[in-house]
mmCIF file of C-alpha atoms and ligand atoms in Angstrom:
data_model
loop_
_atom_site.group_PDB
_atom_site.id
_atom_site.type_symbol
_atom_site.label_atom_id
_atom_site.label_comp_id
_atom_site.label_asym_id
_atom_site.label_seq_id
_atom_site.Cartn_x
_atom_site.Cartn_y
_atom_site.Cartn_z
ATOM 1 C CA MET A 509 0.806 8.508 34.315
ATOM 2 C CA LYS A 510 3.673 9.455 32.009
ATOM 3 C CA ASP A 511 2.722 9.944 28.384
ATOM 4 C CA ILE A 512 4.960 7.268 26.852
ATOM 5 C CA ALA A 513 2.432 6.458 24.121
ATOM 6 C CA ARG A 514 2.643 9.963 22.670
ATOM 7 C CA GLN A 515 6.441 9.657 22.679
ATOM 8 C CA SER A 516 6.197 6.637 20.364
ATOM 9 C CA MET A 517 3.530 7.918 18.027
ATOM 10 C CA SER A 518 3.106 11.422 16.680
ATOM 11 C CA ILE A 519 -0.252 11.222 14.913
ATOM 12 C CA LYS A 520 -3.716 10.207 16.079
ATOM 13 C CA VAL A 521 -4.991 6.704 15.311
ATOM 14 C CA GLU A 522 -7.931 8.209 13.406
ATOM 15 C CA SER A 523 -5.506 9.872 10.963
ATOM 16 C CA MET A 524 -3.609 6.597 10.736
ATOM 17 C CA ASP A 525 -6.812 4.739 9.792
ATOM 18 C CA LEU A 526 -7.636 7.280 7.091
ATOM 19 C CA LEU A 527 -4.090 7.121 5.716
ATOM 20 C CA ASN A 528 -4.214 3.318 5.660
ATOM 21 C CA GLY A 529 -7.414 3.695 3.648
ATOM 22 C CA GLN A 530 -5.568 5.989 1.255
ATOM 23 C CA ILE A 531 -2.719 3.460 0.944
ATOM 24 C CA LYS A 532 -5.332 0.977 -0.211
ATOM 25 C CA MET A 533 -6.774 3.465 -2.691
ATOM 26 C CA GLU A 534 -3.365 4.251 -4.228
ATOM 27 C CA ALA A 535 -2.629 0.505 -4.502
ATOM 28 C CA HIS A 536 -5.987 0.025 -6.168
ATOM 29 C CA ALA A 537 -5.225 2.874 -8.588
ATOM 30 C CA SER A 538 -1.854 1.318 -9.388
ATOM 31 C CA ALA A 539 -3.454 -2.063 -10.111
ATOM 32 C CA THR A 540 -6.223 -0.439 -12.165
ATOM 33 C CA TYR A 541 -3.682 1.387 -14.360
ATOM 34 C CA LEU A 542 -1.798 -1.859 -14.828
ATOM 35 C CA ALA A 543 -5.043 -3.451 -16.047
ATOM 36 C CA MET A 544 -5.521 -0.510 -18.409
ATOM 37 C CA ALA A 545 -1.958 -0.957 -19.704
ATOM 38 C CA SER A 546 -2.790 -4.595 -20.369
ATOM 39 C CA TRP A 547 -5.975 -3.619 -22.240
ATOM 40 C CA CYS A 548 -4.070 -1.039 -24.314
ATOM 41 C CA GLU A 549 -1.351 -3.550 -25.201
ATOM 42 C CA GLN A 550 -3.915 -6.123 -26.299
ATOM 43 C CA ASN A 551 -5.859 -3.648 -28.387
ATOM 44 C CA GLY A 552 -2.918 -2.091 -30.203
ATOM 45 C CA PHE A 553 -2.665 1.188 -28.272
ATOM 46 C CA PHE A 554 1.012 0.813 -27.462
ATOM 47 C CA THR A 555 1.781 4.418 -26.539
ATOM 48 C CA SER A 556 -1.209 4.536 -24.206
ATOM 49 C CA ALA A 557 0.024 1.273 -22.678
ATOM 50 C CA LYS A 558 3.345 2.949 -21.938
ATOM 51 C CA PHE A 559 1.458 5.865 -20.366
ATOM 52 C CA PHE A 560 -0.477 3.532 -18.059
ATOM 53 C CA PHE A 561 2.585 1.484 -17.102
ATOM 54 C CA LYS A 562 4.109 4.755 -15.924
ATOM 55 C CA GLN A 563 0.912 5.800 -14.127
ATOM 56 C CA ALA A 564 0.855 2.440 -12.342
ATOM 57 C CA GLU A 565 4.399 3.064 -11.104
ATOM 58 C CA GLU A 566 3.540 6.567 -9.946
ATOM 59 C CA GLU A 567 0.534 5.365 -7.954
ATOM 60 C CA ARG A 568 2.753 2.846 -6.235
ATOM 61 C CA GLU A 569 5.129 5.662 -5.336
ATOM 62 C CA HIS A 570 2.188 7.585 -3.852
ATOM 63 C CA MET A 571 1.309 4.518 -1.816
ATOM 64 C CA MET A 572 4.886 4.200 -0.541
ATOM 65 C CA LYS A 573 5.015 7.894 0.377
ATOM 66 C CA ILE A 574 2.053 7.396 2.727
ATOM 67 C CA PHE A 575 3.391 4.061 3.946
ATOM 68 C CA ASN A 576 6.689 5.691 4.924
ATOM 69 C CA PHE A 577 4.904 8.603 6.580
ATOM 70 C CA LEU A 578 3.139 6.093 8.827
ATOM 71 C CA VAL A 579 6.499 4.477 9.573
ATOM 72 C CA ASP A 580 8.018 7.876 10.425
ATOM 73 C CA THR A 581 5.152 8.824 12.734
ATOM 74 C CA GLY A 582 5.267 5.520 14.607
ATOM 75 C CA GLY A 583 1.996 4.272 13.182
ATOM 76 C CA ASN A 584 1.019 0.863 11.899
ATOM 77 C CA PRO A 585 1.062 0.855 8.077
ATOM 78 C CA ILE A 586 -0.978 -1.983 6.611
ATOM 79 C CA SER A 587 -0.006 -3.671 3.345
ATOM 80 C CA PRO A 588 -3.201 -3.342 1.319
ATOM 81 C CA GLU A 589 -5.386 -6.047 -0.115
ATOM 82 C CA VAL A 590 -6.226 -5.183 -3.687
ATOM 83 C CA THR A 591 -9.313 -6.749 -5.207
ATOM 84 C CA ASN A 592 -11.921 -6.039 -7.866
ATOM 85 C CA ILE A 593 -9.725 -4.780 -10.657
ATOM 86 C CA ASN A 594 -11.699 -4.090 -13.816
ATOM 87 C CA HIS A 595 -10.099 -5.323 -17.050
ATOM 88 C CA ASP A 596 -13.015 -4.604 -19.396
ATOM 89 C CA TYR A 597 -13.203 -1.414 -21.411
ATOM 90 C CA SER A 598 -15.400 -0.701 -24.404
ATOM 91 C CA SER A 599 -12.888 1.640 -26.086
ATOM 92 C CA ILE A 600 -9.761 3.730 -25.540
ATOM 93 C CA VAL A 601 -12.080 6.663 -24.788
ATOM 94 C CA ASP A 602 -13.700 4.555 -22.075
ATOM 95 C CA VAL A 603 -10.235 3.888 -20.625
ATOM 96 C CA PHE A 604 -9.396 7.580 -20.306
ATOM 97 C CA GLU A 605 -12.855 8.533 -19.070
ATOM 98 C CA SER A 606 -12.574 5.869 -16.344
ATOM 99 C CA THR A 607 -9.139 7.247 -15.473
ATOM 100 C CA LEU A 608 -10.532 10.737 -14.891
ATOM 101 C CA GLU A 609 -13.371 9.312 -12.823
ATOM 102 C CA HIS A 610 -10.855 7.392 -10.727
ATOM 103 C CA GLU A 611 -8.615 10.428 -10.208
ATOM 104 C CA VAL A 612 -11.558 12.577 -9.107
ATOM 105 C CA LYS A 613 -12.445 9.907 -6.555
ATOM 106 C CA VAL A 614 -8.865 9.946 -5.246
ATOM 107 C CA THR A 615 -8.897 13.757 -5.037
ATOM 108 C CA LYS A 616 -12.110 13.694 -3.005
ATOM 109 C CA SER A 617 -10.666 11.084 -0.666
ATOM 110 C CA ILE A 618 -7.512 13.149 -0.066
ATOM 111 C CA HIS A 619 -9.544 16.314 0.537
ATOM 112 C CA ASN A 620 -11.637 14.375 3.032
ATOM 113 C CA ILE A 621 -8.525 13.312 4.983
ATOM 114 C CA VAL A 622 -7.212 16.895 4.954
ATOM 115 C CA MET A 623 -10.499 18.181 6.384
ATOM 116 C CA LYS A 624 -10.640 15.397 9.013
ATOM 117 C CA SER A 625 -7.030 15.919 10.101
ATOM 118 C CA ARG A 626 -7.795 19.629 10.405
ATOM 119 C CA GLU A 627 -10.741 18.753 12.660
ATOM 120 C CA LEU A 628 -8.462 16.511 14.735
ATOM 121 C CA GLY A 629 -5.873 19.261 14.984
ATOM 122 C CA ASP A 630 -3.398 16.867 13.348
ATOM 123 C CA LEU A 631 -1.101 19.427 11.713
ATOM 124 C CA ALA A 632 1.509 16.857 10.638
ATOM 125 C CA THR A 633 -0.969 14.850 8.554
ATOM 126 C CA GLU A 634 -2.509 17.992 7.116
ATOM 127 C CA LYS A 635 0.889 19.369 6.041
ATOM 128 C CA PHE A 636 1.989 15.979 4.728
ATOM 129 C CA LEU A 637 -1.032 15.864 2.425
ATOM 130 C CA ASP A 638 -0.262 19.273 0.838
ATOM 131 C CA TRP A 639 1.871 17.529 -1.772
ATOM 132 C CA PHE A 640 -0.972 15.122 -2.609
ATOM 133 C CA VAL A 641 -3.516 17.925 -3.017
ATOM 134 C CA LEU A 642 -1.312 19.606 -5.634
ATOM 135 C CA GLU A 643 -0.362 16.297 -7.266
ATOM 136 C CA GLN A 644 -4.063 15.553 -7.793
ATOM 137 C CA VAL A 645 -4.540 18.907 -9.568
ATOM 138 C CA GLU A 646 -1.740 17.862 -11.938
ATOM 139 C CA GLU A 647 -3.110 14.354 -12.487
ATOM 140 C CA GLU A 648 -6.657 15.491 -13.167
ATOM 141 C CA ASN A 649 -5.372 18.167 -15.533
ATOM 142 C CA THR A 650 -3.304 15.639 -17.517
ATOM 143 C CA ILE A 651 -6.263 13.336 -18.080
ATOM 144 C CA ARG A 652 -8.589 16.236 -18.921
ATOM 145 C CA ASP A 653 -6.051 17.414 -21.539
ATOM 146 C CA ILE A 654 -5.919 13.920 -23.052
ATOM 147 C CA LEU A 655 -9.722 13.792 -23.189
ATOM 148 C CA ASP A 656 -9.739 17.219 -24.898
ATOM 149 C CA MET A 657 -7.201 15.918 -27.424
ATOM 150 C CA ILE A 658 -9.423 12.873 -28.050
ATOM 151 C CA GLU A 659 -12.384 15.147 -28.675
ATOM 152 C CA VAL A 660 -10.424 17.278 -31.180
ATOM 153 C CA THR A 661 -8.883 14.269 -32.941
ATOM 154 C CA GLY A 662 -12.129 12.317 -33.182
ATOM 155 C CA THR A 663 -12.452 8.545 -33.234
ATOM 156 C CA GLU A 664 -13.346 8.123 -36.921
ATOM 157 C CA GLY A 665 -10.963 6.478 -39.417
ATOM 158 C CA VAL A 666 -7.347 6.769 -38.298
ATOM 159 C CA GLY A 667 -8.465 8.896 -35.320
ATOM 160 C CA LEU A 668 -7.947 6.132 -32.786
ATOM 161 C CA GLN A 669 -4.345 5.519 -33.832
ATOM 162 C CA MET A 670 -3.674 9.281 -33.911
ATOM 163 C CA ILE A 671 -5.022 9.504 -30.368
ATOM 164 C CA ASP A 672 -2.600 6.823 -29.298
ATOM 165 C CA THR A 673 0.329 8.602 -30.949
ATOM 166 C CA HIS A 674 -0.601 11.929 -29.315
ATOM 167 C CA VAL A 675 -0.635 10.352 -25.839
ATOM 168 C CA ALA A 676 3.186 10.399 -26.106
ATOM 169 C CA ASN A 677 2.996 14.144 -25.315
ATOM 170 C CA TRP A 678 1.931 13.295 -21.796
ATOM 171 C CA ILE A 679 4.669 10.785 -21.081
ATOM 172 C CA GLU A 680 7.565 12.655 -19.463
ATOM 173 C CA MET B 861 1.813 -0.080 36.858
ATOM 174 C CA ASN B 862 -1.061 2.248 36.122
ATOM 175 C CA VAL B 863 -4.489 1.214 34.952
ATOM 176 C CA VAL B 864 -5.168 2.775 31.545
ATOM 177 C CA PHE B 865 -8.662 1.379 31.135
ATOM 178 C CA LYS B 866 -10.766 -1.407 32.558
ATOM 179 C CA SER B 867 -13.593 -3.025 30.607
ATOM 180 C CA THR B 868 -15.921 -5.783 31.817
ATOM 181 C CA TYR B 869 -13.478 -8.669 31.249
ATOM 182 C CA TYR B 870 -10.125 -7.029 30.551
ATOM 183 C CA THR B 871 -7.748 -4.428 31.938
ATOM 184 C CA LEU B 872 -5.079 -2.445 30.104
ATOM 185 C CA TYR B 873 -2.079 -1.331 32.182
ATOM 186 C CA GLN B 874 0.883 0.886 31.453
ATOM 187 C CA SER B 875 4.298 0.208 32.896
ATOM 188 C CA THR B 876 6.183 3.447 32.479
ATOM 189 C CA ALA B 877 9.443 1.952 33.805
ATOM 190 C CA GLU B 878 9.386 -0.828 31.171
ATOM 191 C CA ARG B 879 7.821 1.403 28.507
ATOM 192 C CA ARG B 880 5.393 -1.436 27.876
ATOM 193 C CA TYR B 881 1.719 -2.219 28.333
ATOM 194 C CA TYR B 882 0.012 -5.188 29.890
ATOM 195 C CA ILE B 883 -3.398 -6.638 29.145
ATOM 196 C CA ASP B 884 -4.989 -8.785 31.797
ATOM 197 C CA PHE B 885 -7.076 -11.312 29.888
ATOM 198 C CA GLY B 886 -8.320 -12.961 33.068
ATOM 199 C CA GLN B 887 -6.578 -16.299 32.616
ATOM 200 C CA LYS B 888 -3.390 -14.699 31.318
ATOM 201 C CA MET B 889 -1.429 -11.461 31.602
ATOM 202 C CA VAL B 890 0.092 -10.385 28.292
ATOM 203 C CA ARG B 891 3.026 -7.988 27.982
ATOM 204 C CA ILE B 892 2.664 -5.886 24.888
ATOM 205 C CA SER B 893 4.497 -3.072 23.087
ATOM 206 C CA LEU B 894 2.730 -0.108 21.514
ATOM 207 C CA CYS B 895 3.353 -1.560 18.030
ATOM 208 C CA GLU B 896 1.740 -4.817 19.085
ATOM 209 C CA LEU B 897 -1.115 -2.873 20.634
ATOM 210 C CA LEU B 898 -1.644 -1.072 17.312
ATOM 211 C CA SER B 899 -1.576 -4.406 15.535
ATOM 212 C CA LEU B 900 -4.141 -5.816 17.991
ATOM 213 C CA ARG B 901 -6.303 -2.752 17.349
ATOM 214 C CA HIS B 902 -6.141 -3.449 13.617
ATOM 215 C CA LYS B 903 -7.083 -7.110 14.105
ATOM 216 C CA ILE B 904 -10.002 -6.227 16.338
ATOM 217 C CA MET B 905 -11.207 -3.586 13.891
ATOM 218 C CA SER B 906 -11.044 -6.096 11.027
ATOM 219 C CA ILE B 907 -13.365 -8.549 12.775
ATOM 220 C CA SER B 908 -16.796 -8.532 11.202
ATOM 221 C CA ILE B 909 -19.040 -8.730 14.248
ATOM 222 C CA GLU B 910 -22.107 -8.944 11.978
ATOM 223 C CA ASP B 911 -20.874 -12.372 10.854
ATOM 224 C CA HIS B 912 -21.394 -13.614 14.414
ATOM 225 C CA PHE B 913 -25.120 -13.304 13.870
ATOM 226 C CA ASP B 914 -25.107 -15.257 10.616
ATOM 227 C CA SER B 915 -24.671 -19.007 11.092
ATOM 228 C CA ASP B 916 -23.389 -19.397 7.516
ATOM 229 C CA LEU B 917 -20.615 -16.853 7.892
ATOM 230 C CA ASN B 918 -19.523 -17.676 11.452
ATOM 231 C CA SER B 919 -21.276 -20.832 12.581
ATOM 232 C CA HIS B 920 -19.993 -20.903 16.173
ATOM 233 C CA GLY B 921 -19.588 -17.211 16.911
ATOM 234 C CA PHE B 922 -15.902 -17.450 17.840
ATOM 235 C CA GLU B 923 -12.834 -15.519 16.776
ATOM 236 C CA VAL B 924 -9.281 -16.822 16.884
ATOM 237 C CA LEU B 925 -6.942 -14.004 17.772
ATOM 238 C CA MET B 926 -3.164 -14.223 17.593
ATOM 239 C CA LEU B 927 -1.221 -11.649 19.522
ATOM 240 C CA CYS B 928 2.317 -10.311 19.763
ATOM 241 C CA ASN B 929 3.643 -11.940 16.609
ATOM 242 C CA LYS B 930 2.060 -15.331 17.265
ATOM 243 C CA GLU B 931 3.228 -15.543 20.876
ATOM 244 C CA HIS B 932 -0.314 -15.820 22.242
ATOM 245 C CA LEU B 933 -3.505 -17.303 20.916
ATOM 246 C CA PHE B 934 -6.967 -16.495 22.182
ATOM 247 C CA ILE B 935 -10.377 -17.810 21.279
ATOM 248 C CA LEU B 936 -13.012 -15.189 21.986
ATOM 249 C CA ASN B 937 -16.772 -15.322 21.849
ATOM 250 C CA THR B 938 -18.964 -12.471 20.600
ATOM 251 C CA LEU B 939 -19.241 -10.706 23.949
ATOM 252 C CA GLU B 940 -15.515 -10.979 24.574
ATOM 253 C CA VAL B 941 -14.746 -9.543 21.140
ATOM 254 C CA LEU B 942 -17.061 -6.590 21.802
ATOM 255 C CA ASP B 943 -15.525 -6.072 25.229
ATOM 256 C CA LEU B 944 -11.992 -6.175 23.816
ATOM 257 C CA LYS B 945 -13.089 -3.591 21.232
ATOM 258 C CA THR B 946 -14.278 -1.385 24.092
ATOM 259 C CA LEU B 947 -10.977 -1.851 25.931
ATOM 260 C CA ILE B 948 -8.845 -0.996 22.898
ATOM 261 C CA ASP B 949 -11.046 1.891 21.881
ATOM 262 C CA ASN B 950 -11.113 3.564 25.274
ATOM 263 C CA GLY B 951 -7.530 2.532 25.947
ATOM 264 C CA PHE B 952 -6.297 4.552 22.976
ATOM 265 C CA VAL B 953 -8.375 7.532 24.088
ATOM 266 C CA ALA B 954 -6.859 7.282 27.591
ATOM 267 C CA LEU B 955 -3.358 6.976 26.110
ATOM 268 C CA GLY B 956 -3.943 10.248 24.243
ATOM 269 C CA LEU B 957 -3.604 8.624 20.824
ATOM 270 C CA SER B 958 -7.257 8.761 19.843
ATOM 271 C CA ALA B 959 -9.163 11.967 19.385
ATOM 272 C CA ARG B 960 -12.598 10.707 20.242
ATOM 273 C CA ALA B 961 -14.425 8.150 22.281
ATOM 274 C CA GLY B 962 -16.386 5.460 20.496
ATOM 275 C CA ALA B 963 -14.009 5.504 17.545
ATOM 276 C CA LEU B 964 -14.101 1.768 16.996
ATOM 277 C CA ILE B 965 -17.723 1.043 17.670
HETATM 278 FE FE1 FE2 C 1988 -2.169 8.753 -6.547
HETATM 279 FE FE1 FE2 C 1989 -3.314 9.386 -9.671
#
């Protein structure tokens, strides 16, 4: 039997499933950052809002990168359902702490797909994810730096507004 | 046409000349592209078989399945859904697109 299936699709369906899961995760991240932007706007942290609007856009770009990879490899990209977006935060510190938590979760998920694609011998998926591995180092580092800045600035008195102003340093 | 995989109720065939696949559903033979086969796989994987055992969630134990961009409609019972899962699962292994057996189960 001629291998016409392999001619139409260049990755394994298991990798495709994992990447569809990651599409969902990036979409969820994008929606979560949009909710954070909304919270920041409503609570007077306008610079932080700008930061999260930009983050939301970036996460959507990540999602599209994976989506297009599945198109290129002949897979079946699935437009994700996004549910359960949290809009409640107790403070701006809570917002950034949740962001770091979220990014660490994303990093773990990407590492998991890299390890699985390595097991499957799926070199294309593994190489494709190189960019994401490094991007996650950047993203985690940014949020850690902001949390360090928050710690130095302190939340007493005008601290909260100073925090918001300083966030501008992380908006390119 | 070559047989790719045969489950209890269904058979998946490959027609190399047409670069298409066929699924024999018993009462109907369905011509299907690889994209549509991937889409069927996704639909089958999204079915919550646990719901079939909960009369509140799926009171009659049936699934309505639309195939090939709404060209075909099937109503499957629990056993047929499980059998179709087996067909798709092993079919993808036989086609060389799945790394392991039992991936869907
Ligand atoms: Fe991301
Ligand atoms: Fe991110």
